[in-house]
PDB file of C-alpha atoms in Angstrom:
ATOM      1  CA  UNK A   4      64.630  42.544  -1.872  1.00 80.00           C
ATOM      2  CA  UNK A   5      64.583  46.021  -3.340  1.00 75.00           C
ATOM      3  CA  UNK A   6      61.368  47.347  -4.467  1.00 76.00           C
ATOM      4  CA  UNK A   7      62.563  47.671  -8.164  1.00 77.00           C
ATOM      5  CA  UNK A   8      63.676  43.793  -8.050  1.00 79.00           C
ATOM      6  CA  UNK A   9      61.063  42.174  -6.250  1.00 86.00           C
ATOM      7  CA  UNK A  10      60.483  38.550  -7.824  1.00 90.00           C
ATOM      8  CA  UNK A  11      57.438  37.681  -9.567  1.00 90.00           C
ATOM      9  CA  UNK A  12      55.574  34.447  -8.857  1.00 91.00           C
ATOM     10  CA  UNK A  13      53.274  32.506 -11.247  1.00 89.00           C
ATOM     11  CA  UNK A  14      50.779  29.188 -11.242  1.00 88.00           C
ATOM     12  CA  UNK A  15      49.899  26.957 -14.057  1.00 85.00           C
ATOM     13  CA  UNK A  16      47.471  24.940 -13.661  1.00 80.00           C
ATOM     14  CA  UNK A  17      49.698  22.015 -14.373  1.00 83.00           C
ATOM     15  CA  UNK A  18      50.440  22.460 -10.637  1.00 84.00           C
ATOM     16  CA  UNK A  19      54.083  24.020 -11.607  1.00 90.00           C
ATOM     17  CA  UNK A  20      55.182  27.686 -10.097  1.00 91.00           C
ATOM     18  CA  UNK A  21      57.585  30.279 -11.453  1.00 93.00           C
ATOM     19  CA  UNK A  22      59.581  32.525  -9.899  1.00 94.00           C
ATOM     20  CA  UNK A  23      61.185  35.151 -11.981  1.00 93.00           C
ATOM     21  CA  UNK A  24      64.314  37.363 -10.826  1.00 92.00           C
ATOM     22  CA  UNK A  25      66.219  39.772 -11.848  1.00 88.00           C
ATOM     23  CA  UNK A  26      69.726  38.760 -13.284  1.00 87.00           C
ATOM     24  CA  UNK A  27      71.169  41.925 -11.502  1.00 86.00           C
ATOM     25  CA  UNK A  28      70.569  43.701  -8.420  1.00 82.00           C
ATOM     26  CA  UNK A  29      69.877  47.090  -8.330  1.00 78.00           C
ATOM     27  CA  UNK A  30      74.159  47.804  -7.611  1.00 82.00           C
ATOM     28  CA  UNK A  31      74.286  45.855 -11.219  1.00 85.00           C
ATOM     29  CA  UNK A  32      75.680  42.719  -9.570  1.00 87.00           C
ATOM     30  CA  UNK A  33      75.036  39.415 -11.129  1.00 90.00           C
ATOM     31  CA  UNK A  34      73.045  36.776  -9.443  1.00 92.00           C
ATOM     32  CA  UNK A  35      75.356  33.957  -8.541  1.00 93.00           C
ATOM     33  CA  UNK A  36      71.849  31.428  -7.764  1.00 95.00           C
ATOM     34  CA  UNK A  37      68.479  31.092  -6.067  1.00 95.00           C
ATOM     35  CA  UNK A  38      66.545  28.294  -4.063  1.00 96.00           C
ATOM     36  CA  UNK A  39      62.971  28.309  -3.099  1.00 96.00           C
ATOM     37  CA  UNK A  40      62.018  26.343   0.607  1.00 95.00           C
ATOM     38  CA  UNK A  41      58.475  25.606   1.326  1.00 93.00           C
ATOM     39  CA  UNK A  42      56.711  26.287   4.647  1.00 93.00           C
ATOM     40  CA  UNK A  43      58.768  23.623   6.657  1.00 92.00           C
ATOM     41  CA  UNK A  44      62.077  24.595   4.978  1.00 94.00           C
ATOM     42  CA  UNK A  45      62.284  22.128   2.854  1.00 94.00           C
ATOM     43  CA  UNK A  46      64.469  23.289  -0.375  1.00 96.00           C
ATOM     44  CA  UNK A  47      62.011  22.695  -3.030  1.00 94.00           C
ATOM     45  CA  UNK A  48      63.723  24.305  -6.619  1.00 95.00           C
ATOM     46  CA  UNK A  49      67.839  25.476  -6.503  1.00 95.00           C
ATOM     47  CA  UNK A  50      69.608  26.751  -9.402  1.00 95.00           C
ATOM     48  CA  UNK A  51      72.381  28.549 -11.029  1.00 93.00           C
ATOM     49  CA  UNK A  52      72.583  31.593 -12.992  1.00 91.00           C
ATOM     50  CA  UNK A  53      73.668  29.223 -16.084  1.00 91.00           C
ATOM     51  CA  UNK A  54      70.696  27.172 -14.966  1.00 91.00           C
ATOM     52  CA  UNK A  55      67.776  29.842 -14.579  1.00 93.00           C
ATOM     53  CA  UNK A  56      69.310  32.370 -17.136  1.00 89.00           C
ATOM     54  CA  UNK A  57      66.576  32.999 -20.199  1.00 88.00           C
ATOM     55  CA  UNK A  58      67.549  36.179 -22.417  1.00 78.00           C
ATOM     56  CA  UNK A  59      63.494  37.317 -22.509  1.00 81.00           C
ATOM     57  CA  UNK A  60      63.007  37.415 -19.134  1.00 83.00           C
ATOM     58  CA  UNK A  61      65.828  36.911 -16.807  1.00 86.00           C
ATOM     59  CA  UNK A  62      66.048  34.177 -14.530  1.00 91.00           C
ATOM     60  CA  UNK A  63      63.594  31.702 -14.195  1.00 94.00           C
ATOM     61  CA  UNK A  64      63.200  29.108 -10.713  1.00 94.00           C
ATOM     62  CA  UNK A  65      60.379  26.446 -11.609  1.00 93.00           C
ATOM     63  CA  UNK A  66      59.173  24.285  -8.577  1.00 93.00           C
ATOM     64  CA  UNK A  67      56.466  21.623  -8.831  1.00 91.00           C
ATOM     65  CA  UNK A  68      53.356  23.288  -6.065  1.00 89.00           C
ATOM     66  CA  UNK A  69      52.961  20.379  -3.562  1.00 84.00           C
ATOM     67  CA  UNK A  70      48.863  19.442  -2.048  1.00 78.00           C
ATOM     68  CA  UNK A  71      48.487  22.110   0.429  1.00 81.00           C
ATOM     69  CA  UNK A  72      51.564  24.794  -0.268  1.00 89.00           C
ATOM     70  CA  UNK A  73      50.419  27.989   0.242  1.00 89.00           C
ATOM     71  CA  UNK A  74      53.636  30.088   1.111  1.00 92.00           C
ATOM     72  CA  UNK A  75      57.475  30.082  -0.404  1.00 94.00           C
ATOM     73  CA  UNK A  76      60.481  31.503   0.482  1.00 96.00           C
ATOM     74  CA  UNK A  77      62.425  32.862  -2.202  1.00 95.00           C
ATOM     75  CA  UNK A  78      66.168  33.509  -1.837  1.00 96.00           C
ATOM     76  CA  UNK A  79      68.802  34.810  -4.303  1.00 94.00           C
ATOM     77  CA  UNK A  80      72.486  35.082  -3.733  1.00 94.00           C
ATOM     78  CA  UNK A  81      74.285  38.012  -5.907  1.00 93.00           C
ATOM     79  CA  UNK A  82      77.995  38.961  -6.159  1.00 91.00           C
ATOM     80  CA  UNK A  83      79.387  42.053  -4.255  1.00 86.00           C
ATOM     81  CA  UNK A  84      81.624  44.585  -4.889  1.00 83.00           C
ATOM     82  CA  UNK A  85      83.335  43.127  -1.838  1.00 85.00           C
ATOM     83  CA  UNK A  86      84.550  39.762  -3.439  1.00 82.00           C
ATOM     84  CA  UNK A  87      85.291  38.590  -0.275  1.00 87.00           C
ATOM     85  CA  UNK A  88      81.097  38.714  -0.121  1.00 90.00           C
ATOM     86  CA  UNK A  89      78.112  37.920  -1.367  1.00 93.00           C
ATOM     87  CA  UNK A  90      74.467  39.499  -1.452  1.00 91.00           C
ATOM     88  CA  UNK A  91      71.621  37.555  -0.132  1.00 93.00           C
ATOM     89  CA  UNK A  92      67.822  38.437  -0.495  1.00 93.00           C
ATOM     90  CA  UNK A  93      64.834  36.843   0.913  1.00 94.00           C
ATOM     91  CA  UNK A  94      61.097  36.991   0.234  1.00 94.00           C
ATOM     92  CA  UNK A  95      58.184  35.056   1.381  1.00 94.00           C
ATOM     93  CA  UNK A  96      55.659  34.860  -1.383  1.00 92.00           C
ATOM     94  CA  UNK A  97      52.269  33.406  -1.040  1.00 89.00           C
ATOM     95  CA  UNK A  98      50.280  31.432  -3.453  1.00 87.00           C
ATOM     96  CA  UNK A  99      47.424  32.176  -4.861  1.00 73.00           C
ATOM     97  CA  UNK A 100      45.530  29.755  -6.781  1.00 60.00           C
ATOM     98  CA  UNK A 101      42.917  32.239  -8.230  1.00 47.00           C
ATOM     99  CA  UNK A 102      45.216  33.535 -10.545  1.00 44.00           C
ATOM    100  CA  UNK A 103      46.393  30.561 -12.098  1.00 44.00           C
ATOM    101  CA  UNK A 104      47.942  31.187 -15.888  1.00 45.00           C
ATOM    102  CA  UNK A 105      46.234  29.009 -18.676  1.00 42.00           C
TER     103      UNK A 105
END
């Protein structure tokens, strides 16, 4: 990911994470969807931009935080001016429970 688009993870203490990413690239192109995979590579949250899209904040992934996660990898897929192409970024974000949201 670009610095300027990094994703931002969150923990509720319901046991529920949020990833939140950027409807657009830093080239302006629109996020076609995003999946999350936990440390085995197991696909644990997928969605589309229809499906993550929230006008406040951009897009929003929720996954439910299995016993024992401590690491996910984030991936987005965005159009490219190539439209024979897409844009793929990918992020490994760890979790930290100390900073859980209320």
């Amino acid at each position: 990911f670009p610095s300027e688009t990094l994703p931002r993870v969150q923990i509720s203490r319901s046991g529920t994470g949020a990833v939140f990413i950027g409807c657009e690239d830093v080239k302006r192109q629109t996020i076609i969807a995003a999946y999350i995979l936990d440390e085995q590579g197991e696909l644990i949250a997928a969605g589309s931009k229809h499906d993550m899209e929230l006008e406040a904040v951009g897009c929003v992934l929720q996954f439910k935080i299995s016993n024992g996660l401590k690491e996910v990898t984030i991936r987005t897929i965005y159009d490219s001016e190539d439209e024979d192409a897409v844009v793929i970024y990918t992020m490994k974000a760890k979790l930290s429970y100390i900073n859980r949201t209320k």
